[in-house]
Backbone as JSON, one array per atom type, in Angstrom:
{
  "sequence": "XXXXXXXXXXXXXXXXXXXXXXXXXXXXXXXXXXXXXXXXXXXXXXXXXXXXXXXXXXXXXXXXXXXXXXXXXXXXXXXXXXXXXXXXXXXXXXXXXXXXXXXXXXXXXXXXXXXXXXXXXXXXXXXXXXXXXXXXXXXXXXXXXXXXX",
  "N": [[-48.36, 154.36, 42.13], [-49.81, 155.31, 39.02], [-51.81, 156.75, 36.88], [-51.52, 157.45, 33.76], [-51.97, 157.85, 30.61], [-53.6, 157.38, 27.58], [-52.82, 154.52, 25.75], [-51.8, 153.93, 22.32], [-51.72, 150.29, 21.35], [-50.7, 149.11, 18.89], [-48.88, 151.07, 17.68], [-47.89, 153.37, 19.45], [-48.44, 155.73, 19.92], [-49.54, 158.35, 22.5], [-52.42, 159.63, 24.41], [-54.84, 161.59, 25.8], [-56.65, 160.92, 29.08], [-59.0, 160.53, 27.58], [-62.3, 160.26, 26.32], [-61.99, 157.89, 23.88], [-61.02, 155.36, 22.05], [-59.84, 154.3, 20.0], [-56.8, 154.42, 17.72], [-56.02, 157.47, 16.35], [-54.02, 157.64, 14.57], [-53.13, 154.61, 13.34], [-55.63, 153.26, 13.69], [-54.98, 151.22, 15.47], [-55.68, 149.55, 18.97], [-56.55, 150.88, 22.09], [-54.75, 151.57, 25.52], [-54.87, 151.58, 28.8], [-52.29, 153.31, 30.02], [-49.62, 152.94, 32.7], [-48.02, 154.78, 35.28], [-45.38, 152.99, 36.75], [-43.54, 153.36, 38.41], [-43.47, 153.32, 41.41], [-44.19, 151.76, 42.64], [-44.21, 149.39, 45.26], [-44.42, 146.36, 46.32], [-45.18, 144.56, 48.37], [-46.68, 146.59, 49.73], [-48.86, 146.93, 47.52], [-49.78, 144.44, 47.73], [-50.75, 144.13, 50.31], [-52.41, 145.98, 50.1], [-55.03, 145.12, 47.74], [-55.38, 142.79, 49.41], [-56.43, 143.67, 51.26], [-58.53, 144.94, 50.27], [-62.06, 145.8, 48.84], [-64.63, 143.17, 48.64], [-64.9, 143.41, 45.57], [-64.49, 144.27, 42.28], [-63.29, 146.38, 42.8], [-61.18, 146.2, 44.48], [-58.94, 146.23, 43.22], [-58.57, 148.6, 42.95], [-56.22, 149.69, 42.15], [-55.04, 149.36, 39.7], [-56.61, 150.01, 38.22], [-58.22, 152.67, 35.98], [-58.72, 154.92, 37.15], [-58.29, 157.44, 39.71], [-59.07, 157.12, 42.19], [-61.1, 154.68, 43.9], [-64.18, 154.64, 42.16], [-67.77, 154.6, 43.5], [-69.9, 152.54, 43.12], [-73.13, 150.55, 42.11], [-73.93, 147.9, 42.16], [-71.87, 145.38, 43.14], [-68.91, 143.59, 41.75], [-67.63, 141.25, 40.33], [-64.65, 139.25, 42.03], [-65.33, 136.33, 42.57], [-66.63, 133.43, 43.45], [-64.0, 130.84, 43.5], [-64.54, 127.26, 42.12], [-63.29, 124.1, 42.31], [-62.84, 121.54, 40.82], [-62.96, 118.58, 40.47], [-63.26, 116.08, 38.69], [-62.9, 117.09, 35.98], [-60.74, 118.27, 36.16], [-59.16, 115.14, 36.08], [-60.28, 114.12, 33.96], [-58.37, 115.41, 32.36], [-56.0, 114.77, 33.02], [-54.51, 116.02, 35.15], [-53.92, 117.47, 38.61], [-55.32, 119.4, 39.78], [-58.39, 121.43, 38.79], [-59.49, 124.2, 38.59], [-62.32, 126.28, 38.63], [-63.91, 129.8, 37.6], [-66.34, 130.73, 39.26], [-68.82, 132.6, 37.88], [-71.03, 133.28, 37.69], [-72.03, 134.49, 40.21], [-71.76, 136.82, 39.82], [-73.43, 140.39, 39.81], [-75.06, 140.12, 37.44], [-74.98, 137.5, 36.53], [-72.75, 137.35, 35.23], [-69.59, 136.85, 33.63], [-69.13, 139.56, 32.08], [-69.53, 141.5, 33.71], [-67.79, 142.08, 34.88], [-66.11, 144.0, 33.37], [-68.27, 145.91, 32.61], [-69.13, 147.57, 35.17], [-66.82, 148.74, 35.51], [-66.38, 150.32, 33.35], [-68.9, 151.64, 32.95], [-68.53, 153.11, 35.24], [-66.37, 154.64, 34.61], [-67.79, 156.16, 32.51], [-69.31, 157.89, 33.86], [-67.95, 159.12, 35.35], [-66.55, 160.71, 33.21], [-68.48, 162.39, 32.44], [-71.23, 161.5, 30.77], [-74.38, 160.62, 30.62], [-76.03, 158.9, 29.45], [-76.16, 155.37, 28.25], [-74.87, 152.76, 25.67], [-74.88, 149.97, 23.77], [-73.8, 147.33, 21.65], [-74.58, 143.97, 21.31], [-75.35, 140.53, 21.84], [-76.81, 139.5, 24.15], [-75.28, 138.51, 26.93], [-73.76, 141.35, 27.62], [-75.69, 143.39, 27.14], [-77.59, 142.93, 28.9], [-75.92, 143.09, 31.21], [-75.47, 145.59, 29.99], [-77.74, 146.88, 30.84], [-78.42, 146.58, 33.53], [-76.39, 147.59, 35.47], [-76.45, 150.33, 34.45], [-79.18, 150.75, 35.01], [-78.56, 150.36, 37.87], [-77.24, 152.42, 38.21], [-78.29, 154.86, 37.59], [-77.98, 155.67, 35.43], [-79.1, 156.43, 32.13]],
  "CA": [[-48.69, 154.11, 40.75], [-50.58, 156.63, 38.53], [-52.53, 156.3, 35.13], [-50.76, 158.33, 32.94], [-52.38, 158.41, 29.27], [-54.0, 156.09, 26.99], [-51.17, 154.18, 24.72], [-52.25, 152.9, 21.29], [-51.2, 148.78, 21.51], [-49.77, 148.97, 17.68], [-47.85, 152.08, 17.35], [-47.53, 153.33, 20.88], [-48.84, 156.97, 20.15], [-49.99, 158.61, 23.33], [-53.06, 160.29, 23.97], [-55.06, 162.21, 27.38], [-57.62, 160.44, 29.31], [-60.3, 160.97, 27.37], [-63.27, 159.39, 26.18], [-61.99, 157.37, 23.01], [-60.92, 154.08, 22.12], [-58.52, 153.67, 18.65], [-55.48, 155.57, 17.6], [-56.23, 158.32, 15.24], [-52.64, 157.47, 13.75], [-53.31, 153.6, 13.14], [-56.64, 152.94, 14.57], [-54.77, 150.15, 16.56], [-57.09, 149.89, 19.79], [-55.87, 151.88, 23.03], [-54.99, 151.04, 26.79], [-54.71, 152.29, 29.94], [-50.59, 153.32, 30.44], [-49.69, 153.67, 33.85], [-46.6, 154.76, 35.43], [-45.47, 151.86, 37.94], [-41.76, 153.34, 39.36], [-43.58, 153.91, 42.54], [-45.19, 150.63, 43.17], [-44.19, 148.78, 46.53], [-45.08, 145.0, 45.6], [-45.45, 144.19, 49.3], [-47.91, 147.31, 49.9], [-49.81, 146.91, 46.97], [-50.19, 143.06, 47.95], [-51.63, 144.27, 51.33], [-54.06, 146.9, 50.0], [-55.31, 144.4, 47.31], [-55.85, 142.0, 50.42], [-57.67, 144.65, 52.42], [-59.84, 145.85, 49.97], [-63.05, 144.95, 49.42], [-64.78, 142.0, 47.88], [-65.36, 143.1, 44.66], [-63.55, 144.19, 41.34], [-62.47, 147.88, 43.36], [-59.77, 145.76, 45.35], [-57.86, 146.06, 42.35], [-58.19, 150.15, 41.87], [-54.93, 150.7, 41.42], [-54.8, 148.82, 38.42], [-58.12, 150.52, 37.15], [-58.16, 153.83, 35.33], [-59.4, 156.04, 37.91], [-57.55, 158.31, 40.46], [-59.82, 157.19, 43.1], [-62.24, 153.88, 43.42], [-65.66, 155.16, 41.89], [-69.11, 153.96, 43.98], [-70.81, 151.67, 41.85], [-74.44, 150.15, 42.63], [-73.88, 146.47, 41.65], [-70.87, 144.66, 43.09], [-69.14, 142.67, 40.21], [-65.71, 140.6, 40.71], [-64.3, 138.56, 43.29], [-66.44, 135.61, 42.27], [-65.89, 132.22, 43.97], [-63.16, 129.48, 42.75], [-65.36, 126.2, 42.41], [-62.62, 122.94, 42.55], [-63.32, 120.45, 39.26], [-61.81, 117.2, 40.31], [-63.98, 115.46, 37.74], [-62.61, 118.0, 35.21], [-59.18, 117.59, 36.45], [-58.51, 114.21, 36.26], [-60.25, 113.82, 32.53], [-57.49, 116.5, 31.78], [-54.73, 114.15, 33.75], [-54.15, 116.91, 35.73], [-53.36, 117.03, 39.47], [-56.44, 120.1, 40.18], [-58.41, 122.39, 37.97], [-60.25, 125.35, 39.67], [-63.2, 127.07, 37.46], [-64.48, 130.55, 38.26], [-68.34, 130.81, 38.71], [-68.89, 133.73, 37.12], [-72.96, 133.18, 38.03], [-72.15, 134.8, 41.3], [-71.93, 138.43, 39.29], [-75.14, 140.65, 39.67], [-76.8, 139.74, 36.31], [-75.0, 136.41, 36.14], [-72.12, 137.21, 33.61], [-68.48, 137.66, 33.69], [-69.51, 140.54, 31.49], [-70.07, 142.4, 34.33], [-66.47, 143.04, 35.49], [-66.11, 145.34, 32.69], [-69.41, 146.57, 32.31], [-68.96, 148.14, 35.94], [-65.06, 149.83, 35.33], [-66.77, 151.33, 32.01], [-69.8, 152.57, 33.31], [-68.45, 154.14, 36.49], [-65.75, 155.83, 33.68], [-68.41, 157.17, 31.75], [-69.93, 159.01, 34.62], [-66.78, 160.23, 35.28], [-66.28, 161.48, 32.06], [-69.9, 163.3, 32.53], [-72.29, 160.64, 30.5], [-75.68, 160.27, 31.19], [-76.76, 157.72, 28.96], [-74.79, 154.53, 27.88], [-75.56, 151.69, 24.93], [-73.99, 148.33, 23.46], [-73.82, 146.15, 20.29], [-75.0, 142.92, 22.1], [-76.39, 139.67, 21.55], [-77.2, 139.05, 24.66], [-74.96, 139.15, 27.99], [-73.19, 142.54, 27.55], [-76.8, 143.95, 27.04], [-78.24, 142.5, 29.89], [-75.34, 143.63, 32.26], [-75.38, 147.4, 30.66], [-79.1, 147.82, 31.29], [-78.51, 146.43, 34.94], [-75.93, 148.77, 35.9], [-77.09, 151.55, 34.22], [-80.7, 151.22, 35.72], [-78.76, 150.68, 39.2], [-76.35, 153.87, 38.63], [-78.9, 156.12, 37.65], [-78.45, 156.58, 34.35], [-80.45, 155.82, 31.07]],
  "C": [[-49.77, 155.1, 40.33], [-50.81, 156.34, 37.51], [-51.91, 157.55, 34.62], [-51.49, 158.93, 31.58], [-53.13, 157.23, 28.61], [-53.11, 155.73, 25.89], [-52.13, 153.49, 23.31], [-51.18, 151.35, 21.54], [-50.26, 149.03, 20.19], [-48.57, 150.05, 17.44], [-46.97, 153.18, 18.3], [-47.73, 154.99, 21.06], [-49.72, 156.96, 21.93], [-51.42, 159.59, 23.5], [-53.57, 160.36, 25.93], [-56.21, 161.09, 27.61], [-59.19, 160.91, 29.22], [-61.07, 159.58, 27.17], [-62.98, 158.81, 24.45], [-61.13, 156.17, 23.21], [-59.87, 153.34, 20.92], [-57.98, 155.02, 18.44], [-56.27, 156.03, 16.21], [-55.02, 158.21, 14.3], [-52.86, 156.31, 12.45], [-54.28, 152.88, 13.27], [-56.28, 151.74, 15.03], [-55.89, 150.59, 17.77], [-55.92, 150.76, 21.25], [-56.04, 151.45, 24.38], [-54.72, 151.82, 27.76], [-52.93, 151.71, 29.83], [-50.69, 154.16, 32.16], [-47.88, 153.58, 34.11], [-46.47, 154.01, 37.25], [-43.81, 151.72, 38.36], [-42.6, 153.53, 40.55], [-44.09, 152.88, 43.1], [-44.64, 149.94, 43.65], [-44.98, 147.06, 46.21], [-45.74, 144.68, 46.94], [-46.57, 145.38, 49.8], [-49.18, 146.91, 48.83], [-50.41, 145.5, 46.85], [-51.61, 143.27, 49.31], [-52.45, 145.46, 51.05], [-55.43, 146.22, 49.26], [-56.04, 143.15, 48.48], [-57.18, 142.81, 51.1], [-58.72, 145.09, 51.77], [-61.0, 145.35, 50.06], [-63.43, 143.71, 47.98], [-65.23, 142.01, 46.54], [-63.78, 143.44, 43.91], [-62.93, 145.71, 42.17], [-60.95, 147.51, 44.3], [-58.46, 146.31, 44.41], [-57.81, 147.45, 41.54], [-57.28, 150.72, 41.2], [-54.36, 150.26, 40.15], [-55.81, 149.23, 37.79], [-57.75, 152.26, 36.81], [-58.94, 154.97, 35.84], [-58.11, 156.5, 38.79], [-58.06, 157.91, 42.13], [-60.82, 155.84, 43.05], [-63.96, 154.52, 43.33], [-66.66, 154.54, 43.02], [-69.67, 153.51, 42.95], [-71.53, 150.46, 42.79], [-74.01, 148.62, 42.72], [-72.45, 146.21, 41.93], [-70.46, 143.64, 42.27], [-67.42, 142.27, 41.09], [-65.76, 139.59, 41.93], [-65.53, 137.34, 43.49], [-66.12, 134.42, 43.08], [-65.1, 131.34, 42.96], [-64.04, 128.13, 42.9], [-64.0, 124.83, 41.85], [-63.93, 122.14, 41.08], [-62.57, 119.31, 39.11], [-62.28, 116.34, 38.96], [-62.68, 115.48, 36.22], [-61.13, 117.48, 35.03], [-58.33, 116.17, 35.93], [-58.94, 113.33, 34.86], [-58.86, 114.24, 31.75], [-55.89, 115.75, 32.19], [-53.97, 114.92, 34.25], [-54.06, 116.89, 37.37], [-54.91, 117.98, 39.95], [-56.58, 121.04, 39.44], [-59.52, 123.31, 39.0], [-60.92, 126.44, 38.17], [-63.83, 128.08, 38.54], [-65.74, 130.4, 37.88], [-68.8, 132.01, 38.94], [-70.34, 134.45, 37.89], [-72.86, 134.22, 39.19], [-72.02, 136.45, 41.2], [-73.47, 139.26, 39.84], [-76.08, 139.89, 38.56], [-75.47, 137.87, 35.55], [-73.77, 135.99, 35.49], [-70.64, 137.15, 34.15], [-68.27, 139.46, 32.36], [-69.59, 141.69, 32.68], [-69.0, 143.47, 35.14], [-66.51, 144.02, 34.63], [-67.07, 146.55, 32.4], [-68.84, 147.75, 33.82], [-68.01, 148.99, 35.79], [-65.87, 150.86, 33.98], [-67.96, 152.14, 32.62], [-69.32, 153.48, 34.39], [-67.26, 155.24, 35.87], [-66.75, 156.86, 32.84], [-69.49, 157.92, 32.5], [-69.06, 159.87, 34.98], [-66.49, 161.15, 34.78], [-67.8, 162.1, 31.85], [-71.16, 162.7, 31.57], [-73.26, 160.34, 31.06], [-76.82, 158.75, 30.34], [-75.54, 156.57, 28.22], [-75.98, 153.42, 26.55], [-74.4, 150.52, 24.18], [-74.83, 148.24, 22.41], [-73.59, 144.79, 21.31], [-75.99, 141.64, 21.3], [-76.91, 138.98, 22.75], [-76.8, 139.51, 26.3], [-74.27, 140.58, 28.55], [-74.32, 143.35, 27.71], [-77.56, 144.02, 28.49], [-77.29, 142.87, 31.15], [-75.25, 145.4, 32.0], [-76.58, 147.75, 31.21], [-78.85, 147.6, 32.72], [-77.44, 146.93, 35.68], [-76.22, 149.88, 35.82], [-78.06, 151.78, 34.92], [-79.89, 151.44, 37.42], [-77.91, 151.96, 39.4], [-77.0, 154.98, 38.19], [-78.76, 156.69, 36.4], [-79.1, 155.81, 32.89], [-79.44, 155.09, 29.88]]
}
């Protein structure tokens, strides 16, 4: 499997892996397109297994060529069981992720990490957010631990 281009969602223009984010056509918003004739379900089950315990298990679904190094492990949070939960819901078992177990606390932080370790990629030295709160608080605490401002 291989990242290919970035696809606008609405109109399906294509564009290179750069550093933008809406279609210049439609300004629909834009995603990672990958090309997935080559993908082995039973390999990419056991690399996913093997990897490691964070969000990099899952590189080959991330928009790199390669898993980046990044300071702050984010992902792979624990499942916490909610019989309580469950059985208000008349449900048989509900399973809540606890997020808490991120660096700075958030589920904010999965993405924060995949974006920041792209925009070093893409040669960025300084990063910033529209935040009210946890998005803010996970870019400064990657940023400060990847070194850049």
């Amino acid at each position: 499997m291989s990242v290919e281009a970035l696809k606008c969602k609405e109109c399906g223009e294509r564009y290179p892996l750069d550093a933008r984010f809406v279609c210049e056509n439609c300004f629909g918003p834009l995603e990672v397109a990958y090309d997935l004739s080559g993908l082995e379900p039973e390999e990419t089950r056991r690399r996913i297994q093997a990897g490691p315990a964070t969000i990099w298990r899952y590189a080959d679904f991330l928009p790199f060529e390669r898993p980046p190094r990044t300071a702050l492990a984010a992902g792979v949070t624990p499942l916490v069981r909610a019989d309580r939960l469950a059985e208000r819901l008349g449900i048989r078992e509900v399973w809540v992720k606890n997020d808490a177990a991120n660096p700075t606390h958030s589920f904010k932080d999965r993405v924060v990490t995949v974006a920041l370790a792209k925009a070093r990629e893409l040669g960025y030295g300084v990063v910033a957010c529209a935040s009210t709160g946890n998005l803010a608080n996970a870019v400064a605490a990657h940023a400060a631990a990847a070194g850049l401002e």
